[in-house]
Amino acid sequence: EAQLQQSGAEVKKPGESLRISCRGSGYTFSNHWIGWVRQMPGRGLEWVGIIYPGDSETRYSPSFQGHVTISADKSISTAYLHWNTLKASDTAMYYCAYDTLGYCSATSCPLVFDHWGQGTLVTVSS
Amino acid sequence: QSALAQPASVSGSLGEPITISCTGTSSDIGGFNSVSWYQQHPGKAPKLLIYDVTDRPSGVSNRFSGSKSGNTASLAISGLQADDEADYYCSSYSRSSTLKIFGGGTKLTVL
């Protein structure tokens, strides 16, 4: 069964760094775009960014560009979301998801994320 | 403020149909056939219900259907069940965004 397994909940202080992970299994990890989504407490869904594990091409939402880094290690079928300097406003649930139904070209990227991880809760508090 | 406008909440009775709207512009919903709908139960990950405006992934009930008219997309649910009570999000490709954009979400209450 194809699935994404995310790392466990994290509690951090402002200014600390953090990397959360998302491991794929049951499908060809390198061949499918993976996306990260933020959901702040009681709020809606927001795209953070996407990565193609095959060549590590990455695209970010403007709201997150420069504050997070998305990476992937295809040798262990794992994608990562990394913060150098956490803020209290980073407190949220973070989901990874992968796409099998859409596509992404140089000019348009209408991906459809049909498989989701269970989420990683990140709490940033002093 | 979300780029796609959804009603904050809707309600319907068991067994009855209901429709959730998602309004954008000609730069997103109106310009492309790339609207998706997700269902999210409390404390759970989102689940894809509809993609490319009208298509259902395998395993999704045919009680869920999607459509589009102009700059507004709609999700219809027939024969409401208790388990349909959840949050629903639309998403669309946008000419002005690197990634797809989400609506603000609609909370469905089943009476």
Coordinates of N, CA and C in Angstrom, one line a residue:
Chain A
E1 N 0.8 -1.2 0.0 CA 0.0 0.0 0.0 C 0.9 1.2 0.0
A2 N 0.6 2.2 -0.9 CA 1.4 3.4 -1.0 C 1.0 4.3 0.2
Q3 N 2.0 4.9 0.8 CA 1.7 5.7 1.9 C 2.9 6.7 2.2
L4 N 2.6 7.7 3.0 CA 3.6 8.7 3.5 C 3.5 8.6 5.0
Q5 N 4.7 8.5 5.6 CA 4.8 8.4 7.1 C 5.6 9.6 7.5
Q6 N 5.0 10.5 8.3 CA 5.7 11.7 8.8 C 6.3 11.5 10.2
S7 N 7.3 12.3 10.5 CA 7.9 12.2 11.8 C 7.0 12.8 12.9
G8 N 7.4 12.5 14.2 CA 6.5 12.8 15.3 C 6.5 14.3 15.7
A9 N 5.6 14.6 16.6 CA 5.3 16.0 17.0 C 6.6 16.5 17.6
E10 N 6.8 17.9 17.5 CA 8.0 18.6 17.9 C 7.5 19.8 18.8
V11 N 8.3 20.0 19.9 CA 8.1 21.2 20.7 C 9.5 21.9 20.7
K12 N 9.5 23.1 20.2 CA 10.7 23.9 20.1 C 10.6 25.3 20.7
K13 N 11.7 26.0 20.9 CA 11.7 27.4 21.3 C 11.9 28.3 20.1
P14 N 11.4 29.5 20.2 CA 11.7 30.5 19.1 C 13.2 30.6 18.9
G15 N 13.7 30.7 17.7 CA 15.1 30.8 17.4 C 15.8 29.5 17.1
E16 N 15.1 28.4 17.5 CA 15.8 27.1 17.3 C 15.5 26.7 15.9
S17 N 16.3 25.6 15.5 CA 16.1 25.1 14.1 C 15.3 23.7 14.2
L18 N 14.8 23.3 13.1 CA 14.0 22.1 13.1 C 13.9 21.5 11.7
R19 N 14.0 20.2 11.6 CA 13.7 19.5 10.4 C 12.7 18.4 10.6
I20 N 11.6 18.4 9.9 CA 10.6 17.3 10.0 C 10.7 16.5 8.7
S21 N 10.3 15.2 8.7 CA 10.5 14.4 7.6 C 9.2 13.7 7.2
C22 N 9.2 13.2 6.0 CA 8.1 12.5 5.3 C 8.6 11.4 4.4
R23 N 8.4 10.1 4.9 CA 9.0 9.0 4.2 C 7.9 8.3 3.3
G24 N 8.2 8.1 2.1 CA 7.3 7.4 1.2 C 7.6 5.9 1.1
S25 N 6.5 5.2 0.9 CA 6.7 3.7 0.7 C 5.6 3.2 -0.2
G26 N 5.9 2.1 -0.9 CA 4.8 1.5 -1.7 C 4.6 2.1 -3.1
Y27 N 5.5 3.1 -3.5 CA 5.4 3.7 -4.8 C 6.8 4.2 -5.1
T28 N 7.0 4.6 -6.4 CA 8.3 5.1 -6.8 C 8.5 6.5 -6.4
F29 N 9.2 6.7 -5.3 CA 9.3 8.0 -4.6 C 9.8 9.1 -5.6
S30 N 10.8 8.7 -6.4 CA 11.5 9.7 -7.2 C 10.6 10.3 -8.3
N31 N 9.6 9.6 -8.6 CA 8.8 10.0 -9.8 C 7.6 10.9 -9.6
H32 N 7.4 11.2 -8.3 CA 6.1 12.0 -8.0 C 6.5 13.2 -7.1
W33 N 5.9 14.4 -7.5 CA 6.0 15.6 -6.7 C 5.5 15.4 -5.3
I34 N 6.2 16.0 -4.4 CA 5.7 16.0 -3.0 C 5.5 17.4 -2.6
G35 N 4.4 17.7 -1.9 CA 4.1 19.0 -1.4 C 4.0 19.1 0.1
W36 N 4.3 20.2 0.7 CA 4.1 20.5 2.1 C 3.0 21.5 2.3
V37 N 2.1 21.3 3.3 CA 1.0 22.1 3.5 C 1.0 22.5 5.0
R38 N 0.7 23.8 5.3 CA 0.6 24.2 6.7 C -0.8 24.4 7.1
Q39 N -1.2 24.0 8.3 CA -2.5 24.3 8.8 C -2.3 24.9 10.2
M40 N -2.5 26.2 10.4 CA -2.4 26.8 11.7 C -3.6 26.4 12.5
P41 N -3.5 26.5 13.9 CA -4.6 26.0 14.7 C -5.9 26.7 14.4
G42 N -6.9 25.9 14.1 CA -8.2 26.4 13.8 C -8.3 27.2 12.4
R43 N -7.3 27.0 11.6 CA -7.3 27.7 10.3 C -7.3 26.8 9.1
G44 N -7.3 27.3 7.9 CA -7.4 26.6 6.7 C -6.0 26.1 6.2
L45 N -6.0 25.5 5.0 CA -4.8 24.9 4.4 C -4.0 25.9 3.6
E46 N -2.7 25.9 3.7 CA -1.8 26.8 2.9 C -0.7 25.9 2.3
W47 N -0.4 26.1 1.0 CA 0.7 25.4 0.4 C 2.0 26.1 0.9
V48 N 3.0 25.3 1.3 CA 4.3 25.8 1.7 C 5.2 25.7 0.4
G49 N 5.3 24.6 -0.2 CA 6.1 24.4 -1.3 C 6.1 23.0 -1.8
I50 N 6.8 22.7 -2.9 CA 6.8 21.4 -3.5 C 8.2 21.0 -3.9
I51 N 8.4 19.7 -4.1 CA 9.7 19.2 -4.5 C 9.5 18.0 -5.4
Y52 N 10.4 17.9 -6.5 CA 10.4 16.7 -7.3 C 11.6 15.9 -6.8
P53 N 11.4 14.8 -6.1 CA 12.6 14.0 -5.6 C 13.6 13.5 -6.6
G54 N 13.1 13.3 -7.9 CA 14.0 12.8 -8.9 C 15.2 13.7 -9.2
D55 N 14.9 15.1 -9.1 CA 16.0 16.0 -9.4 C 16.1 17.1 -8.4
S56 N 15.3 17.0 -7.3 CA 15.2 18.0 -6.3 C 14.8 19.4 -6.7
E57 N 14.1 19.5 -7.9 CA 13.5 20.8 -8.2 C 12.5 21.2 -7.2
T58 N 12.6 22.4 -6.8 CA 11.8 22.9 -5.6 C 11.1 24.2 -6.0
R59 N 9.9 24.4 -5.6 CA 9.2 25.7 -5.8 C 8.5 26.0 -4.5
Y60 N 8.5 27.3 -4.1 CA 7.9 27.7 -2.8 C 6.8 28.7 -3.1
S61 N 5.9 28.7 -2.1 CA 4.9 29.8 -2.1 C 5.6 31.0 -1.6
P62 N 5.3 32.2 -2.2 CA 6.0 33.4 -1.8 C 5.9 33.7 -0.3
S63 N 4.8 33.2 0.4 CA 4.7 33.5 1.8 C 5.8 32.8 2.6
F64 N 6.3 31.7 2.1 CA 7.3 30.9 2.8 C 8.7 30.9 2.3
Q65 N 8.8 31.5 1.1 CA 10.2 31.6 0.5 C 11.1 32.3 1.4
G66 N 12.3 31.7 1.6 CA 13.3 32.3 2.5 C 13.2 31.9 4.0
H67 N 12.1 31.4 4.4 CA 11.9 31.0 5.8 C 12.0 29.5 6.0
V68 N 11.7 28.7 5.0 CA 11.8 27.3 5.1 C 12.6 26.8 3.9
T69 N 13.1 25.6 4.1 CA 13.8 24.9 3.0 C 13.2 23.5 2.9
I70 N 12.9 23.1 1.6 CA 12.4 21.8 1.3 C 13.5 21.0 0.6
S71 N 13.7 19.8 1.0 CA 14.7 19.0 0.4 C 14.2 17.5 0.3
A72 N 15.0 16.7 -0.4 CA 14.6 15.3 -0.4 C 15.8 14.4 -0.6
D73 N 15.8 13.2 -0.1 CA 16.9 12.2 -0.3 C 16.2 11.0 -0.9
K74 N 16.3 10.9 -2.2 CA 15.6 9.8 -2.9 C 16.2 8.5 -2.5
S75 N 17.4 8.4 -2.0 CA 18.0 7.1 -1.7 C 17.3 6.5 -0.5
I76 N 16.6 7.3 0.3 CA 15.9 6.8 1.4 C 14.4 7.2 1.4
S77 N 14.0 7.6 0.2 CA 12.6 7.9 -0.1 C 12.0 8.9 1.0
T78 N 12.7 9.9 1.3 CA 12.3 10.9 2.4 C 12.4 12.3 1.9
A79 N 11.4 13.1 2.2 CA 11.4 14.5 2.0 C 11.4 15.2 3.3
Y80 N 12.0 16.4 3.3 CA 12.2 17.2 4.5 C 11.6 18.6 4.4
L81 N 11.2 19.1 5.6 CA 10.9 20.6 5.7 C 11.7 21.1 6.8
H82 N 12.5 22.1 6.5 CA 13.5 22.6 7.5 C 13.4 24.1 7.8
W83 N 13.5 24.4 9.1 CA 13.6 25.8 9.5 C 14.9 26.1 10.2
N84 N 15.6 27.2 9.8 CA 16.8 27.6 10.5 C 16.5 28.3 11.8
T85 N 15.4 29.2 11.7 CA 15.1 30.0 12.9 C 13.6 30.0 13.0
L86 N 13.1 29.2 14.0 CA 11.7 29.1 14.2 C 11.1 30.4 14.9
K87 N 9.8 30.6 14.6 CA 9.1 31.7 15.2 C 7.8 31.1 15.8
A88 N 7.3 31.8 16.8 CA 6.0 31.3 17.4 C 4.9 31.1 16.4
S89 N 4.9 31.9 15.4 CA 3.9 31.8 14.3 C 4.1 30.6 13.4
D90 N 5.1 29.8 13.6 CA 5.3 28.6 12.8 C 4.5 27.4 13.5
T91 N 4.0 27.7 14.6 CA 3.2 26.7 15.3 C 2.0 26.3 14.4
A92 N 2.0 25.0 14.1 CA 0.9 24.5 13.1 C 1.1 23.0 12.9
M93 N 0.1 22.4 12.3 CA 0.2 21.1 11.8 C 0.8 21.2 10.3
Y94 N 1.7 20.4 10.0 CA 2.3 20.3 8.7 C 2.0 19.0 8.1
Y95 N 1.5 19.0 6.9 CA 1.2 17.7 6.1 C 2.1 17.7 4.9
C96 N 2.5 16.4 4.6 CA 3.1 16.2 3.3 C 2.1 15.4 2.4
A97 N 2.2 15.5 1.1 CA 1.3 14.9 0.2 C 2.1 14.6 -1.1
Y98 N 1.7 13.6 -1.8 CA 2.2 13.4 -3.1 C 1.2 13.2 -4.2
D99 N 1.6 13.5 -5.4 CA 0.7 13.6 -6.5 C 0.9 12.5 -7.5
T100 N -0.2 11.9 -7.9 CA -0.2 10.9 -9.0 C -1.1 11.3 -10.2
L101 N -1.9 12.4 -10.1 CA -2.9 12.7 -11.0 C -2.6 14.0 -11.8
G102 N -1.7 14.8 -11.4 CA -1.4 16.0 -12.1 C -0.1 16.1 -12.8
Y103 N 0.4 17.3 -13.1 CA 1.7 17.4 -13.7 C 2.2 18.8 -13.3
C104 N 3.5 19.0 -13.6 CA 4.1 20.3 -13.4 C 5.1 20.6 -14.5
S105 N 4.9 21.6 -15.2 CA 5.8 22.0 -16.3 C 6.5 23.3 -15.9
A106 N 7.3 23.9 -16.8 CA 8.0 25.1 -16.5 C 7.0 26.3 -16.4
T107 N 5.9 26.2 -17.0 CA 4.9 27.3 -17.1 C 3.7 27.1 -16.3
S108 N 3.3 25.9 -15.9 CA 2.2 25.7 -15.1 C 2.3 24.4 -14.3
C109 N 1.7 24.4 -13.1 CA 1.9 23.3 -12.2 C 0.6 23.0 -11.5
P110 N -0.4 22.4 -12.2 CA -1.7 22.1 -11.6 C -1.6 20.7 -11.0
L111 N -0.8 20.5 -10.0 CA -0.7 19.2 -9.3 C -1.9 18.9 -8.5
V112 N -2.2 17.6 -8.3 CA -3.4 17.2 -7.6 C -2.9 16.2 -6.5
F113 N -2.8 16.6 -5.3 CA -2.2 15.8 -4.3 C -3.2 14.8 -3.7
D114 N -3.1 13.5 -4.1 CA -4.1 12.5 -3.7 C -3.7 11.6 -2.6
H115 N -2.5 11.6 -2.2 CA -2.0 10.8 -1.1 C -1.4 11.7 0.0
W116 N -1.8 11.6 1.2 CA -1.4 12.5 2.3 C -0.8 11.7 3.5
G117 N 0.2 12.4 4.1 CA 0.7 11.8 5.4 C -0.2 12.2 6.5
Q118 N 0.1 11.7 7.7 CA -0.8 11.9 8.8 C -0.6 13.2 9.5
G119 N 0.4 14.0 9.1 CA 0.7 15.3 9.7 C 1.7 15.2 10.8
T120 N 2.4 16.4 11.0 CA 3.4 16.6 12.1 C 3.0 17.9 12.8
L121 N 2.7 17.8 14.1 CA 2.4 19.0 14.8 C 3.7 19.6 15.3
V122 N 3.9 20.9 15.0 CA 5.0 21.7 15.4 C 4.6 22.8 16.3
T123 N 5.1 22.8 17.5 CA 4.7 23.8 18.5 C 6.0 24.6 18.9
V124 N 5.9 25.9 18.7 CA 7.0 26.8 19.0 C 6.6 27.7 20.1
S125 N 7.2 27.6 21.2 CA 6.8 28.4 22.4 C 8.0 28.5 23.3
S126 N 8.1 29.7 23.9 CA 9.2 30.0 24.9 C 8.8 29.5 26.3
Chain B
Q1 N -6.6 36.5 4.2 CA -7.7 36.4 3.3 C -7.4 35.5 2.1
S2 N -8.2 34.4 2.0 CA -8.0 33.4 0.9 C -8.3 34.0 -0.4
A3 N -7.6 33.4 -1.4 CA -7.8 33.9 -2.8 C -9.2 33.4 -3.4
L4 N -9.6 32.2 -2.9 CA -10.8 31.6 -3.3 C -11.9 31.7 -2.2
A5 N -13.1 32.2 -2.5 CA -14.1 32.4 -1.5 C -15.0 31.3 -1.3
Q6 N -15.1 30.8 -0.1 CA -16.1 29.7 0.2 C -16.9 30.2 1.4
P7 N -18.2 29.7 1.4 CA -19.0 30.1 2.6 C -18.3 29.4 3.9
A8 N -18.3 30.2 5.0 CA -17.7 29.6 6.2 C -18.3 28.4 6.7
S9 N -19.7 28.3 6.5 CA -20.4 27.1 7.0 C -21.7 26.9 6.2
V10 N -22.0 25.7 6.1 CA -23.3 25.3 5.5 C -23.9 24.1 6.4
S11 N -25.1 23.9 6.3 CA -25.8 22.8 7.0 C -26.8 22.1 6.1
G12 N -27.1 20.9 6.4 CA -28.1 20.1 5.6 C -28.6 19.0 6.5
S13 N -29.7 18.4 6.1 CA -30.3 17.3 6.8 C -29.9 16.0 6.3
L14 N -29.9 15.0 7.1 CA -29.6 13.6 6.7 C -30.4 13.2 5.5
G15 N -29.7 12.7 4.5 CA -30.4 12.2 3.3 C -30.7 13.3 2.3
E16 N -30.5 14.5 2.6 CA -30.8 15.6 1.7 C -29.5 16.0 0.9
P17 N -29.6 16.7 -0.2 CA -28.5 17.1 -1.0 C -28.0 18.5 -0.5
I18 N -26.7 18.8 -0.8 CA -26.2 20.1 -0.5 C -25.1 20.4 -1.5
T19 N -24.9 21.7 -1.6 CA -23.9 22.2 -2.5 C -23.0 23.3 -1.8
I20 N -21.7 23.2 -2.1 CA -20.7 24.1 -1.5 C -20.1 24.8 -2.7
S21 N -20.1 26.2 -2.6 CA -19.5 27.0 -3.7 C -18.1 27.4 -3.4
C22 N -17.4 27.8 -4.5 CA -16.0 28.2 -4.4 C -15.8 29.2 -5.5
T23 N -15.7 30.5 -5.2 CA -15.7 31.6 -6.2 C -14.3 32.2 -6.3
G24 N -13.8 32.3 -7.5 CA -12.5 32.8 -7.8 C -12.6 33.9 -8.9
T25 N -11.7 33.9 -9.8 CA -11.6 34.9 -10.9 C -11.3 34.2 -12.2
S26 N -11.2 34.9 -13.3 CA -10.8 34.4 -14.6 C -9.4 34.0 -14.6
S27 N -8.6 34.4 -13.6 CA -7.2 34.0 -13.5 C -7.0 32.6 -12.8
D28 N -8.0 32.1 -12.2 CA -7.9 30.8 -11.6 C -9.0 29.9 -12.0
I29 N -10.1 29.9 -11.3 CA -11.2 28.9 -11.6 C -11.7 29.1 -13.0
G30 N -12.0 30.3 -13.3 CA -12.6 30.6 -14.6 C -11.7 30.3 -15.8
G31 N -10.4 30.3 -15.6 CA -9.4 30.2 -16.7 C -8.9 28.8 -16.9
F32 N -9.1 27.9 -16.0 CA -8.5 26.5 -16.1 C -9.5 25.5 -15.5
N33 N -9.4 24.3 -16.1 CA -10.1 23.2 -15.5 C -9.3 22.4 -14.5
S34 N -8.9 23.1 -13.5 CA -7.9 22.5 -12.5 C -8.4 22.7 -11.1
V35 N -9.7 22.5 -10.8 CA -10.2 22.6 -9.5 C -10.3 21.3 -8.8
S36 N -9.8 21.3 -7.5 CA -9.9 20.1 -6.7 C -10.7 20.4 -5.4
W37 N -11.2 19.4 -4.8 CA -12.0 19.5 -3.6 C -11.4 18.5 -2.6
Y38 N -11.2 18.9 -1.3 CA -10.7 18.1 -0.3 C -11.7 18.1 0.9
Q39 N -11.8 16.9 1.5 CA -12.6 16.8 2.8 C -11.6 16.6 3.9
Q40 N -11.8 17.2 5.0 CA -11.0 17.1 6.2 C -11.8 16.9 7.5
H41 N -11.8 15.7 8.1 CA -12.4 15.5 9.4 C -11.5 16.0 10.4
P42 N -12.1 16.4 11.6 CA -11.3 17.0 12.7 C -10.1 16.0 13.1
G43 N -8.9 16.6 13.2 CA -7.7 15.9 13.6 C -7.2 14.9 12.5
K44 N -7.7 15.0 11.3 CA -7.3 14.1 10.2 C -6.7 14.8 9.1
A45 N -5.9 14.1 8.3 CA -5.4 14.7 7.1 C -6.5 14.9 6.0
P46 N -6.3 15.9 5.1 CA -7.3 16.1 4.0 C -7.3 14.9 3.2
K47 N -8.5 14.7 2.5 CA -8.7 13.6 1.6 C -9.2 14.2 0.3
L48 N -8.6 13.8 -0.8 CA -9.0 14.3 -2.1 C -10.4 13.7 -2.5
L49 N -11.3 14.5 -2.9 CA -12.7 14.1 -3.3 C -12.9 14.2 -4.8
I50 N -12.4 15.4 -5.4 CA -12.7 15.7 -6.8 C -11.4 16.4 -7.3
Y51 N -11.0 16.1 -8.6 CA -10.0 16.8 -9.2 C -10.4 17.1 -10.6
D52 N -9.6 18.1 -11.2 CA -10.0 18.5 -12.6 C -11.4 18.8 -12.8
V53 N -12.0 19.5 -11.8 CA -13.4 20.0 -11.8 C -14.4 18.9 -11.5
T54 N -14.3 17.8 -12.2 CA -15.4 16.8 -12.2 C -15.0 15.4 -11.9
D55 N -13.7 15.1 -11.9 CA -13.2 13.7 -11.8 C -13.1 13.3 -10.3
R56 N -13.5 12.0 -10.1 CA -13.3 11.4 -8.8 C -12.2 10.4 -8.7
P57 N -11.3 10.5 -7.7 CA -10.3 9.4 -7.6 C -11.0 8.1 -7.3
S58 N -10.4 7.0 -7.6 CA -11.0 5.7 -7.3 C -11.2 5.6 -5.8
G59 N -12.3 5.0 -5.4 CA -12.6 4.8 -4.0 C -13.5 5.9 -3.4
V60 N -13.6 7.0 -4.1 CA -14.5 8.1 -3.6 C -15.9 7.9 -4.0
S61 N -16.8 8.0 -3.1 CA -18.3 7.8 -3.3 C -18.8 8.6 -4.4
N62 N -19.7 8.1 -5.3 CA -20.3 8.9 -6.3 C -21.4 9.8 -5.8
R63 N -21.5 9.9 -4.5 CA -22.4 10.9 -3.9 C -21.8 12.3 -4.0
F64 N -20.5 12.3 -4.3 CA -19.7 13.5 -4.4 C -19.5 13.9 -5.9
S65 N -19.9 15.1 -6.3 CA -19.7 15.5 -7.7 C -19.3 16.9 -7.7
G66 N -18.5 17.3 -8.8 CA -18.0 18.6 -8.9 C -18.5 19.2 -10.2
S67 N -18.6 20.6 -10.3 CA -18.9 21.3 -11.5 C -18.3 22.7 -11.4
K68 N -18.5 23.4 -12.6 CA -18.0 24.7 -12.7 C -18.8 25.5 -13.6
S69 N -19.1 26.8 -13.2 CA -19.7 27.7 -14.1 C -19.1 29.1 -14.0
G70 N -18.4 29.5 -15.1 CA -17.7 30.8 -15.0 C -16.6 30.7 -14.0
N71 N -16.6 31.7 -13.1 CA -15.6 31.7 -12.0 C -15.9 31.0 -10.7
T72 N -17.0 30.2 -10.8 CA -17.4 29.5 -9.5 C -17.5 28.0 -9.8
A73 N -16.8 27.3 -8.8 CA -16.9 25.9 -8.8 C -17.8 25.4 -7.7
S74 N -18.3 24.3 -7.8 CA -19.3 23.8 -6.8 C -19.0 22.3 -6.5
L75 N -19.2 21.9 -5.3 CA -19.1 20.5 -4.8 C -20.5 20.2 -4.4
A76 N -21.1 19.1 -5.0 CA -22.4 18.7 -4.6 C -22.3 17.3 -3.9
I77 N -23.0 17.2 -2.8 CA -23.1 16.0 -2.0 C -24.6 15.6 -2.0
S78 N -24.8 14.4 -2.5 CA -26.2 13.8 -2.5 C -26.4 12.9 -1.3
G79 N -27.6 12.8 -0.8 CA -27.9 11.9 0.3 C -26.9 12.1 1.5
L80 N -27.0 13.2 2.1 CA -26.1 13.5 3.2 C -26.1 12.4 4.3
Q81 N -24.8 12.1 4.7 CA -24.7 11.1 5.8 C -24.0 11.8 7.0
A82 N -24.1 11.2 8.1 CA -23.5 11.8 9.3 C -22.0 11.9 9.1
D83 N -21.3 11.0 8.5 CA -19.9 11.0 8.3 C -19.4 12.1 7.3
D84 N -20.4 12.8 6.6 CA -20.0 13.9 5.7 C -19.7 15.1 6.5
E85 N -20.1 15.2 7.8 CA -19.8 16.3 8.6 C -18.3 16.5 8.7
A86 N -17.8 17.6 8.1 CA -16.3 17.8 8.0 C -16.1 19.2 7.4
D87 N -14.8 19.6 7.3 CA -14.5 20.8 6.6 C -14.1 20.4 5.1
Y88 N -14.5 21.3 4.2 CA -14.3 21.1 2.8 C -13.5 22.3 2.2
Y89 N -12.5 21.9 1.4 CA -11.6 23.0 0.9 C -11.6 22.8 -0.7
C90 N -11.7 23.9 -1.4 CA -11.5 23.9 -2.8 C -10.1 24.4 -3.1
S91 N -9.6 24.0 -4.2 CA -8.2 24.4 -4.6 C -8.2 24.6 -6.1
S92 N -7.5 25.6 -6.6 CA -7.4 25.8 -8.0 C -6.0 26.2 -8.5
Y93 N -5.7 25.8 -9.7 CA -4.5 26.4 -10.3 C -4.8 27.9 -10.6
S94 N -3.7 28.7 -10.4 CA -3.9 30.1 -10.6 C -2.7 30.7 -11.5
R95 N -3.1 31.5 -12.5 CA -2.1 32.1 -13.3 C -1.1 33.0 -12.6
S96 N -1.6 33.5 -11.4 CA -0.7 34.5 -10.7 C 0.0 33.9 -9.5
S97 N 0.0 32.5 -9.4 CA 0.6 31.9 -8.2 C 1.5 30.8 -8.7
T98 N 2.6 30.6 -7.9 CA 3.5 29.5 -8.2 C 2.8 28.1 -8.0
L99 N 2.1 28.1 -7.0 CA 1.4 26.8 -6.6 C -0.1 27.0 -6.7
K100 N -0.8 25.9 -6.6 CA -2.3 26.0 -6.5 C -2.7 26.8 -5.3
I101 N -3.9 27.4 -5.3 CA -4.4 28.2 -4.2 C -5.6 27.5 -3.6
F102 N -5.8 27.7 -2.2 CA -6.9 27.1 -1.5 C -8.0 28.1 -1.3
G103 N -9.2 27.6 -1.1 CA -10.2 28.4 -0.5 C -10.1 28.4 1.0
G104 N -10.9 29.2 1.7 CA -10.8 29.3 3.1 C -11.4 28.2 3.9
G105 N -12.2 27.3 3.2 CA -12.8 26.2 3.8 C -14.2 26.4 4.2
T106 N -15.0 25.3 4.2 CA -16.4 25.4 4.6 C -16.7 24.3 5.5
K107 N -17.3 24.6 6.7 CA -17.6 23.6 7.7 C -19.0 23.1 7.4
L108 N -19.2 21.8 7.1 CA -20.5 21.3 6.8 C -21.0 20.6 8.1
T109 N -22.2 21.0 8.5 CA -22.9 20.4 9.6 C -24.1 19.6 9.1
V110 N -24.2 18.3 9.5 CA -25.3 17.5 9.1 C -26.3 17.4 10.3
L111 N -27.5 17.9 10.0 CA -28.5 18.0 11.0 C -29.3 16.7 11.2

